[in-house]
């Protein structure tokens, strides 16, 4: 899950010469200590790679034990599903880490694609969760949908986008790409027909996955036009993304536009983005980390999500130039 709150700015924080608030080295060290206190080995090594010039190979080594013999990922790599078995959402979680460290030539990727091919639905997409989820402890939002399995934009579009980014050639991607185009371009009609019956937050999560696809899909003109249409749909109707004074049940602007290069960056003004970045800085907790805004359905998942969220928030601040990094060797 990702954050769904509007962040209210508070506190002072450090400032650049230009007047923008930023996360200084002492605040980064506090975040590092928080990850040491509460993070899994995976998050510790991700932090070290991203912010301390750490070795990418060590991140991949820490990721490897989460991969199952079938090529998928499990073992609670995504904290809201505690079972050992592979799940599509867990593959999505893992591949984003592989992307983070530039490791798409690692054999784990090919094995994961074999797994995805084995669970692909007739429509060319993969479902977000599989029917075996109820056998294990899981968050209620991981419950399988009733009826026959069908493909879902989350995680199909997100995974397909990463594969296009790294120019991976695989038969699974061809069918998944066709599925993504049809599903993304059909979102406006789907929202109009199902207004009030499909949770708006579900649409927001699917849109976030779609944006990964649209950023890297090879048909660039089509992707740009589709991204514009999505922005008009979501912002025009309201209730999906908190671009101003948000409410519970909306996704935060920075959860959608976590990087300046996102196709959704054009949906928001500079002032809106800067306001949310200021608020994000102020949300760093006293222990150095960032909390999540969705319910902690079990203590273990809640504790594991906080260092993950901390790494993700720091990545956003880094992408927008709001983070002071130590020099090499620091």
Short mmCIF file of C-alpha atoms in Angstrom, two decimals:
data_model
loop_
_atom_site.label_atom_id
_atom_site.label_comp_id
_atom_site.label_asym_id
_atom_site.label_seq_id
_atom_site.Cartn_x
_atom_site.Cartn_y
_atom_site.Cartn_z
CA UNK A 1 0.00 0.00 0.00
CA UNK A 2 1.04 3.61 -0.50
CA UNK A 3 0.20 6.76 1.46
CA UNK A 4 -3.32 8.19 1.16
CA UNK A 5 -3.20 11.35 3.25
CA UNK A 6 -2.70 15.01 2.56
CA UNK A 7 0.40 16.07 4.47
CA UNK A 8 0.01 19.21 6.56
CA UNK A 9 3.22 21.24 6.73
CA UNK A 10 4.61 22.05 10.15
CA UNK A 11 8.01 22.73 11.69
CA UNK A 12 10.95 24.68 10.33
CA UNK A 13 13.58 22.37 8.83
CA UNK A 14 16.74 23.37 7.00
CA UNK A 15 16.77 25.75 4.04
CA UNK A 16 18.81 26.10 0.87
CA UNK A 17 20.20 29.47 -0.07
CA UNK A 18 17.19 29.89 -2.39
CA UNK A 19 14.82 29.61 0.56
CA UNK A 20 13.42 26.12 -0.08
CA UNK A 21 13.33 23.81 2.90
CA UNK A 22 15.40 20.65 2.59
CA UNK A 23 16.48 17.63 4.60
CA UNK A 24 19.93 18.30 6.01
CA UNK A 25 22.61 15.78 6.95
CA UNK A 26 21.55 15.54 10.59
CA UNK A 27 17.99 14.68 9.55
CA UNK A 28 19.32 12.12 7.07
CA UNK A 29 21.40 10.56 9.85
CA UNK A 30 18.27 10.39 12.02
CA UNK A 31 16.49 8.57 9.20
CA UNK A 32 19.42 6.19 8.86
CA UNK A 33 19.30 5.42 12.57
CA UNK A 34 15.57 4.76 12.28
CA UNK A 35 16.19 2.26 9.48
CA UNK A 36 18.90 0.60 11.59
CA UNK A 37 16.49 0.32 14.51
CA UNK A 38 13.49 -1.04 12.64
CA UNK A 39 14.38 -2.05 9.09
CA UNK A 40 14.90 -5.44 7.56
CA UNK A 41 18.31 -6.20 6.06
CA UNK A 42 16.79 -5.34 2.68
CA UNK A 43 15.86 -1.80 3.71
CA UNK A 44 19.20 -1.27 5.47
CA UNK A 45 21.07 -2.14 2.29
CA UNK A 46 18.70 -0.11 0.10
CA UNK A 47 19.35 2.92 2.30
CA UNK A 48 23.10 2.35 2.14
CA UNK A 49 23.01 2.09 -1.66
CA UNK A 50 20.80 5.13 -2.21
CA UNK A 51 22.25 7.51 0.34
CA UNK A 52 25.65 6.16 1.44
CA UNK A 53 27.19 4.98 -1.85
CA UNK A 54 26.58 1.35 -0.85
CA UNK A 55 27.04 -1.67 -3.09
CA UNK A 56 24.08 -2.49 -5.36
CA UNK A 57 25.13 -6.15 -5.45
CA UNK A 58 24.46 -6.45 -1.72
CA UNK A 59 20.88 -5.25 -2.26
CA UNK A 60 20.34 -7.94 -4.89
CA UNK A 61 21.85 -10.54 -2.56
CA UNK A 62 19.40 -9.52 0.16
CA UNK A 63 16.51 -9.72 -2.30
CA UNK A 64 17.37 -13.21 -3.55
CA UNK A 65 16.06 -15.20 -0.53
CA UNK A 66 12.58 -13.80 -1.15
CA UNK A 67 12.44 -15.45 -4.58
CA UNK A 68 10.75 -18.84 -4.69
CA UNK A 69 11.68 -21.81 -6.89
CA UNK A 70 8.75 -20.94 -9.19
CA UNK A 71 10.42 -17.60 -10.00
CA UNK A 72 7.93 -15.46 -8.11
CA UNK A 73 8.52 -13.62 -4.86
CA UNK A 74 6.99 -14.25 -1.45
CA UNK A 75 8.09 -14.67 2.17
CA UNK A 76 6.43 -11.37 3.17
CA UNK A 77 8.62 -9.20 0.97
CA UNK A 78 5.48 -7.06 0.71
CA UNK A 79 4.56 -6.82 4.41
CA UNK A 80 0.78 -6.99 3.96
CA UNK A 81 0.96 -10.63 2.85
CA UNK A 82 2.74 -12.84 5.36
CA UNK A 83 2.67 -16.11 3.45
CA UNK A 84 5.65 -17.82 1.79
CA UNK A 85 4.06 -18.34 -1.63
CA UNK A 86 4.59 -16.18 -4.68
CA UNK A 87 2.16 -13.39 -5.54
CA UNK A 88 2.05 -10.92 -8.45
CA UNK A 89 2.11 -7.89 -6.13
CA UNK A 90 5.20 -9.31 -4.46
CA UNK A 91 6.89 -9.60 -7.86
CA UNK A 92 6.06 -5.95 -8.51
CA UNK A 93 7.55 -4.95 -5.15
CA UNK A 94 10.74 -6.91 -5.86
CA UNK A 95 11.22 -5.64 -9.42
CA UNK A 96 11.02 -2.04 -8.27
CA UNK A 97 13.97 -2.75 -6.00
CA UNK A 98 15.84 -4.40 -8.87
CA UNK A 99 15.15 -1.26 -10.91
CA UNK A 100 16.32 0.93 -8.03
CA UNK A 101 19.79 -0.61 -8.13
CA UNK A 102 20.01 -1.06 -11.91
CA UNK A 103 19.97 -4.84 -11.70
CA UNK A 104 17.67 -5.88 -14.55
CA UNK A 105 20.34 -8.12 -16.06
CA UNK A 106 20.22 -10.28 -12.93
CA UNK A 107 18.85 -13.82 -13.48
CA UNK A 108 16.12 -13.09 -10.92
CA UNK A 109 14.30 -11.05 -13.58
CA UNK A 110 14.13 -13.86 -16.12
CA UNK A 111 12.88 -16.26 -13.46
CA UNK A 112 10.22 -13.76 -12.41
CA UNK A 113 9.03 -13.43 -16.02
CA UNK A 114 8.66 -17.18 -16.23
CA UNK A 115 6.50 -17.07 -13.13
CA UNK A 116 4.36 -14.25 -14.52
CA UNK A 117 3.82 -16.17 -17.75
CA UNK A 118 2.55 -19.12 -15.71
CA UNK A 119 -0.15 -17.07 -13.96
CA UNK A 120 -1.24 -14.77 -16.79
CA UNK A 121 -4.98 -14.58 -17.41
CA UNK A 122 -6.66 -14.93 -20.79
CA UNK A 123 -6.77 -11.14 -21.17
CA UNK A 124 -2.97 -10.91 -21.02
CA UNK A 125 -2.71 -9.36 -17.57
CA UNK A 126 -1.90 -10.86 -14.20
CA UNK A 127 -4.28 -10.62 -11.24
CA UNK A 128 -3.24 -8.55 -8.26
CA UNK A 129 -3.65 -11.49 -5.86
CA UNK A 130 -4.13 -15.22 -6.32
CA UNK A 131 -6.72 -17.54 -4.73
CA UNK A 132 -4.22 -19.05 -2.27
CA UNK A 133 -3.85 -15.77 -0.32
CA UNK A 134 -6.54 -16.68 2.28
CA UNK A 135 -4.43 -19.63 3.43
CA UNK A 136 -2.04 -17.19 5.10
CA UNK A 137 -2.23 -14.06 7.25
CA UNK A 138 -2.90 -11.02 5.06
CA UNK A 139 -4.36 -7.53 5.11
CA UNK A 140 -8.04 -7.35 4.23
CA UNK A 141 -7.26 -5.42 1.03
CA UNK A 142 -5.36 -8.47 -0.21
CA UNK A 143 -8.55 -10.54 -0.39
CA UNK A 144 -9.04 -12.15 -3.83
CA UNK A 145 -11.96 -10.81 -5.85
CA UNK A 146 -14.85 -13.25 -6.37
CA UNK A 147 -15.31 -14.88 -9.73
CA UNK A 148 -12.81 -15.99 -12.38
CA UNK A 149 -9.33 -14.54 -12.37
CA UNK A 150 -8.83 -11.52 -14.60
CA UNK A 151 -5.87 -9.26 -15.20
CA UNK A 152 -5.40 -6.11 -13.15
CA UNK A 153 -3.57 -2.89 -13.97
CA UNK A 154 -2.05 -3.24 -10.52
CA UNK A 155 0.49 -4.83 -10.87
CA UNK A 156 0.53 -5.64 -14.62
CA UNK A 157 1.09 -2.05 -15.80
CA UNK A 158 3.76 -1.34 -13.21
CA UNK A 159 5.74 -4.46 -14.08
CA UNK A 160 5.35 -3.95 -17.83
CA UNK A 161 6.54 -0.35 -17.49
CA UNK A 162 9.73 -1.42 -15.75
CA UNK A 163 10.40 -4.04 -18.42
CA UNK A 164 9.99 -1.44 -21.16
CA UNK A 165 12.28 0.92 -19.27
CA UNK A 166 15.05 -1.67 -19.32
CA UNK A 167 14.27 -2.86 -22.87
CA UNK A 168 13.57 -6.41 -21.78
CA UNK A 169 12.33 -8.63 -24.62
CA UNK A 170 10.02 -11.42 -23.49
CA UNK A 171 6.79 -12.96 -24.86
CA UNK A 172 4.97 -12.10 -21.63
CA UNK A 173 5.56 -8.39 -22.20
CA UNK A 174 3.92 -8.41 -25.64
CA UNK A 175 0.58 -9.63 -24.29
CA UNK A 176 0.86 -7.54 -21.14
CA UNK A 177 1.45 -4.40 -23.20
CA UNK A 178 -1.72 -4.97 -25.22
CA UNK A 179 -3.63 -5.57 -22.00
CA UNK A 180 -2.28 -2.37 -20.45
CA UNK A 181 -3.21 -0.15 -23.38
CA UNK A 182 -6.75 -1.49 -23.48
CA UNK A 183 -7.21 -1.25 -19.71
CA UNK A 184 -5.66 2.22 -19.33
CA UNK A 185 -7.51 3.74 -22.26
CA UNK A 186 -10.70 2.20 -20.91
CA UNK A 187 -10.36 3.76 -17.45
CA UNK A 188 -12.55 6.82 -18.18
CA UNK A 189 -15.46 4.67 -19.30
CA UNK A 190 -14.92 2.28 -16.41
CA UNK A 191 -14.98 5.09 -13.87
CA UNK A 192 -18.10 6.62 -15.41
CA UNK A 193 -20.00 3.33 -15.47
CA UNK A 194 -18.88 2.15 -12.02
CA UNK A 195 -19.09 5.52 -10.21
CA UNK A 196 -19.65 4.78 -6.53
CA UNK A 197 -19.20 1.03 -6.92
CA UNK A 198 -15.42 0.88 -7.34
CA UNK A 199 -13.48 2.49 -4.48
CA UNK A 200 -11.80 5.66 -5.69
CA UNK A 201 -8.62 4.68 -3.92
CA UNK A 202 -8.52 1.49 -6.01
CA UNK A 203 -8.67 3.62 -9.16
CA UNK A 204 -5.91 5.85 -7.78
CA UNK A 205 -3.65 2.84 -7.18
CA UNK A 206 -4.35 1.49 -10.64
CA UNK A 207 -3.54 4.92 -12.06
CA UNK A 208 -0.21 4.98 -10.24
CA UNK A 209 0.66 1.63 -11.81
CA UNK A 210 -0.54 2.89 -15.20
CA UNK A 211 1.79 5.89 -14.93
CA UNK A 212 4.82 3.59 -14.70
CA UNK A 213 3.70 2.00 -17.94
CA UNK A 214 2.97 5.33 -19.64
CA UNK A 215 6.37 6.73 -18.68
CA UNK A 216 8.22 3.93 -20.47
CA UNK A 217 5.88 2.46 -23.10
CA UNK A 218 7.40 2.64 -26.59
CA UNK A 219 4.46 4.48 -28.23
CA UNK A 220 5.38 7.89 -26.84
CA UNK A 221 2.72 10.07 -28.49
CA UNK A 222 -0.01 7.65 -27.47
CA UNK A 223 1.36 7.53 -23.92
CA UNK A 224 1.45 11.33 -23.61
CA UNK A 225 -2.11 11.69 -24.87
CA UNK A 226 -3.34 8.94 -22.53
CA UNK A 227 -1.58 10.51 -19.53
CA UNK A 228 -3.27 13.85 -20.25
CA UNK A 229 -6.66 12.16 -20.45
CA UNK A 230 -6.05 10.37 -17.14
CA UNK A 231 -5.18 13.63 -15.42
CA UNK A 232 -8.32 15.31 -16.72
CA UNK A 233 -10.39 12.35 -15.54
CA UNK A 234 -9.02 12.10 -12.02
CA UNK A 235 -8.56 15.77 -11.20
CA UNK A 236 -11.76 16.78 -12.94
CA UNK A 237 -13.91 14.42 -10.91
CA UNK A 238 -12.04 14.97 -7.63
CA UNK A 239 -11.71 12.58 -4.73
CA UNK A 240 -8.87 10.53 -6.16
CA UNK A 241 -5.70 12.52 -5.46
CA UNK A 242 -5.20 15.13 -2.76
CA UNK A 243 -3.75 18.02 -4.74
CA UNK A 244 -4.90 20.63 -2.25
CA UNK A 245 -6.66 20.10 1.05
CA UNK A 246 -6.99 16.35 0.98
CA UNK A 247 -9.15 13.95 2.92
CA UNK A 248 -8.85 10.37 4.09
CA UNK A 249 -9.34 7.99 1.18
CA UNK A 250 -7.41 10.10 -1.30
CA UNK A 251 -3.89 9.40 -2.47
CA UNK A 252 -1.28 12.05 -1.74
CA UNK A 253 0.08 14.03 -4.66
CA UNK A 254 3.63 12.81 -3.97
CA UNK A 255 2.51 9.20 -4.01
CA UNK A 256 1.50 9.79 -7.62
CA UNK A 257 4.32 12.16 -8.61
CA UNK A 258 7.20 10.78 -6.57
CA UNK A 259 9.66 11.95 -9.24
CA UNK A 260 9.74 15.02 -11.48
CA UNK A 261 9.91 12.76 -14.55
CA UNK A 262 6.50 11.21 -13.97
CA UNK A 263 3.93 11.79 -16.74
CA UNK A 264 1.62 13.06 -13.99
CA UNK A 265 3.93 15.94 -13.07
CA UNK A 266 2.11 18.12 -15.60
CA UNK A 267 -1.16 17.57 -13.71
CA UNK A 268 -0.02 19.81 -10.85
CA UNK A 269 1.38 23.30 -10.48
CA UNK A 270 4.86 24.00 -9.14
CA UNK A 271 3.25 25.56 -6.07
CA UNK A 272 1.25 22.41 -5.33
CA UNK A 273 4.31 20.18 -5.61
CA UNK A 274 6.47 22.47 -3.47
CA UNK A 275 3.74 22.66 -0.82
CA UNK A 276 3.64 18.89 -0.59
CA UNK A 277 7.42 18.64 -0.45
CA UNK A 278 7.48 21.11 2.45
CA UNK A 279 4.82 19.06 4.19
CA UNK A 280 6.73 15.84 3.55
CA UNK A 281 9.82 17.28 5.21
CA UNK A 282 7.77 18.26 8.24
CA UNK A 283 6.31 14.77 8.55
CA UNK A 284 9.64 13.20 9.57
CA UNK A 285 9.02 11.74 13.02
CA UNK A 286 11.00 12.34 16.17
CA UNK A 287 12.73 8.97 15.75
CA UNK A 288 13.81 9.91 12.23
CA UNK A 289 11.35 7.93 10.12
CA UNK A 290 8.12 8.47 8.23
CA UNK A 291 4.91 6.72 9.20
CA UNK A 292 2.32 5.24 6.89
CA UNK A 293 -1.25 6.46 6.71
CA UNK A 294 -3.10 3.21 6.09
CA UNK A 295 -4.19 0.93 8.94
CA UNK A 296 -1.64 -1.42 10.48
CA UNK A 297 -3.60 -4.66 10.40
CA UNK A 298 -0.88 -6.41 12.42
CA UNK A 299 2.00 -5.03 14.46
CA UNK A 300 4.65 -6.81 12.39
CA UNK A 301 3.43 -5.33 9.12
CA UNK A 302 3.15 -1.86 10.63
CA UNK A 303 6.71 -1.98 11.91
CA UNK A 304 8.09 -3.26 8.61
CA UNK A 305 6.29 -0.67 6.53
CA UNK A 306 7.75 2.34 8.35
CA UNK A 307 11.39 1.87 7.26
CA UNK A 308 10.17 1.03 3.75
CA UNK A 309 8.16 4.24 3.74
CA UNK A 310 11.17 6.13 5.08
CA UNK A 311 13.36 4.97 2.20
CA UNK A 312 10.63 5.87 -0.31
CA UNK A 313 10.11 9.34 1.15
CA UNK A 314 13.85 9.99 1.08
CA UNK A 315 13.94 8.91 -2.57
CA UNK A 316 11.25 11.48 -3.35
CA UNK A 317 13.12 14.25 -1.56
CA UNK A 318 16.31 13.28 -3.39
CA UNK A 319 14.54 13.29 -6.76
CA UNK A 320 13.27 16.83 -6.17
CA UNK A 321 16.59 18.16 -4.89
CA UNK A 322 15.35 18.52 -1.33
CA UNK A 323 17.93 16.24 0.27
CA UNK A 324 21.52 16.98 1.25
CA UNK A 325 23.65 13.91 0.54
CA UNK A 326 26.99 13.10 2.18
CA UNK A 327 30.12 13.12 0.06
CA UNK A 328 31.52 9.80 -1.13
CA UNK A 329 33.09 8.01 1.80
CA UNK A 330 30.96 9.99 4.25
#
